[in-house]
Amino acid sequence: MRVLFFASVRERLGTAECEFDGEALPADLDALREALAARGDAFREVLAQPNLVCAVNQAVVHGNAALGPGDEVAFFPPVTGG
């Protein structure tokens, strides 16, 4: 599973992406958020933003969503520029 971070989310985290594989693969979006939040305060703060947008395989999702090994998950602020 590939996780991408865009715009101000990327800037605040200091990274554009991370990977999950093996047995530690989060089963759903809530579990992914928990796994990322465990990486430190910056991740915890960014993921707690109420307006944070999440997309799974380039489709915006709301709430929790099931995830699979080949999925691409992206987090980005509600307004991004080109």
Short mmCIF file of C-alpha atoms in Angstrom, two decimals:
data_model
loop_
_atom_site.label_atom_id
_atom_site.label_comp_id
_atom_site.label_asym_id
_atom_site.label_seq_id
_atom_site.Cartn_x
_atom_site.Cartn_y
_atom_site.Cartn_z
CA MET A 1 0.00 0.00 0.00
CA ARG A 2 1.36 3.37 -1.01
CA VAL A 3 0.45 6.46 1.01
CA LEU A 4 0.95 9.89 -0.56
CA PHE A 5 0.94 13.33 1.04
CA PHE A 6 0.28 16.51 -0.94
CA ALA A 7 0.65 20.28 -0.56
CA SER A 8 0.77 21.57 3.04
CA VAL A 9 0.32 18.04 4.40
CA ARG A 10 3.57 17.01 2.68
CA GLU A 11 5.31 20.14 3.91
CA ARG A 12 4.26 19.64 7.53
CA LEU A 13 5.26 15.96 7.52
CA GLY A 14 8.51 16.48 5.65
CA THR A 15 7.79 13.55 3.33
CA ALA A 16 5.82 12.96 0.14
CA GLU A 17 5.04 9.28 0.68
CA CYS A 18 5.43 6.10 2.69
CA GLU A 19 4.76 2.41 2.11
CA PHE A 20 2.98 -0.30 4.09
CA ASP A 21 3.39 -3.98 3.33
CA GLY A 22 3.47 -7.37 4.98
CA GLU A 23 1.46 -8.28 8.05
CA ALA A 24 1.34 -4.67 9.29
CA LEU A 25 -0.96 -3.68 6.42
CA PRO A 26 -3.87 -1.59 7.78
CA ALA A 27 -7.25 -3.13 6.89
CA ASP A 28 -9.10 0.17 6.66
CA LEU A 29 -8.63 3.92 6.64
CA ASP A 30 -9.10 4.29 10.40
CA ALA A 31 -6.38 1.70 11.04
CA LEU A 32 -4.10 3.48 8.57
CA ARG A 33 -4.62 6.79 10.35
CA GLU A 34 -3.76 5.11 13.68
CA ALA A 35 -0.62 3.53 12.21
CA LEU A 36 0.49 6.86 10.78
CA ALA A 37 -0.31 8.76 13.99
CA ALA A 38 1.99 6.36 15.86
CA ARG A 39 4.88 7.76 13.80
CA GLY A 40 4.94 10.94 15.87
CA ASP A 41 3.38 14.25 16.80
CA ALA A 42 3.53 15.76 13.31
CA PHE A 43 1.56 12.85 11.82
CA ARG A 44 -0.91 12.91 14.73
CA GLU A 45 -1.53 16.65 14.33
CA VAL A 46 -1.87 16.58 10.54
CA LEU A 47 -4.23 13.60 10.55
CA ALA A 48 -6.41 15.25 13.20
CA GLN A 49 -7.28 18.15 10.89
CA PRO A 50 -11.07 18.19 10.45
CA ASN A 51 -10.95 19.23 6.77
CA LEU A 52 -8.28 16.75 5.66
CA VAL A 53 -9.25 15.09 2.38
CA CYS A 54 -8.48 11.45 1.71
CA ALA A 55 -8.58 9.56 -1.57
CA VAL A 56 -8.26 5.82 -2.14
CA ASN A 57 -7.16 4.86 -5.64
CA GLN A 58 -7.79 8.45 -6.76
CA ALA A 59 -11.40 8.54 -5.54
CA VAL A 60 -12.23 10.81 -2.60
CA VAL A 61 -13.65 8.87 0.33
CA HIS A 62 -15.56 10.07 3.37
CA GLY A 63 -15.36 8.25 6.67
CA ASN A 64 -13.79 4.84 6.98
CA ALA A 65 -13.02 2.72 3.91
CA ALA A 66 -11.60 -0.78 3.46
CA LEU A 67 -8.05 -0.94 2.12
CA GLY A 68 -6.12 -3.60 0.23
CA PRO A 69 -2.45 -4.37 -0.41
CA GLY A 70 -2.24 -2.64 -3.80
CA ASP A 71 -4.19 0.48 -2.85
CA GLU A 72 -2.89 4.02 -3.16
CA VAL A 73 -4.07 6.35 -0.40
CA ALA A 74 -3.58 10.12 -0.59
CA PHE A 75 -4.02 12.82 2.04
CA PHE A 76 -4.31 16.46 1.07
CA PRO A 77 -5.77 19.74 2.37
CA PRO A 78 -9.26 20.77 1.21
CA VAL A 79 -7.89 23.42 -1.13
CA THR A 80 -4.85 22.74 -3.29
CA GLY A 81 -3.37 24.70 -6.12
CA GLY A 82 -1.71 23.69 -9.35
#
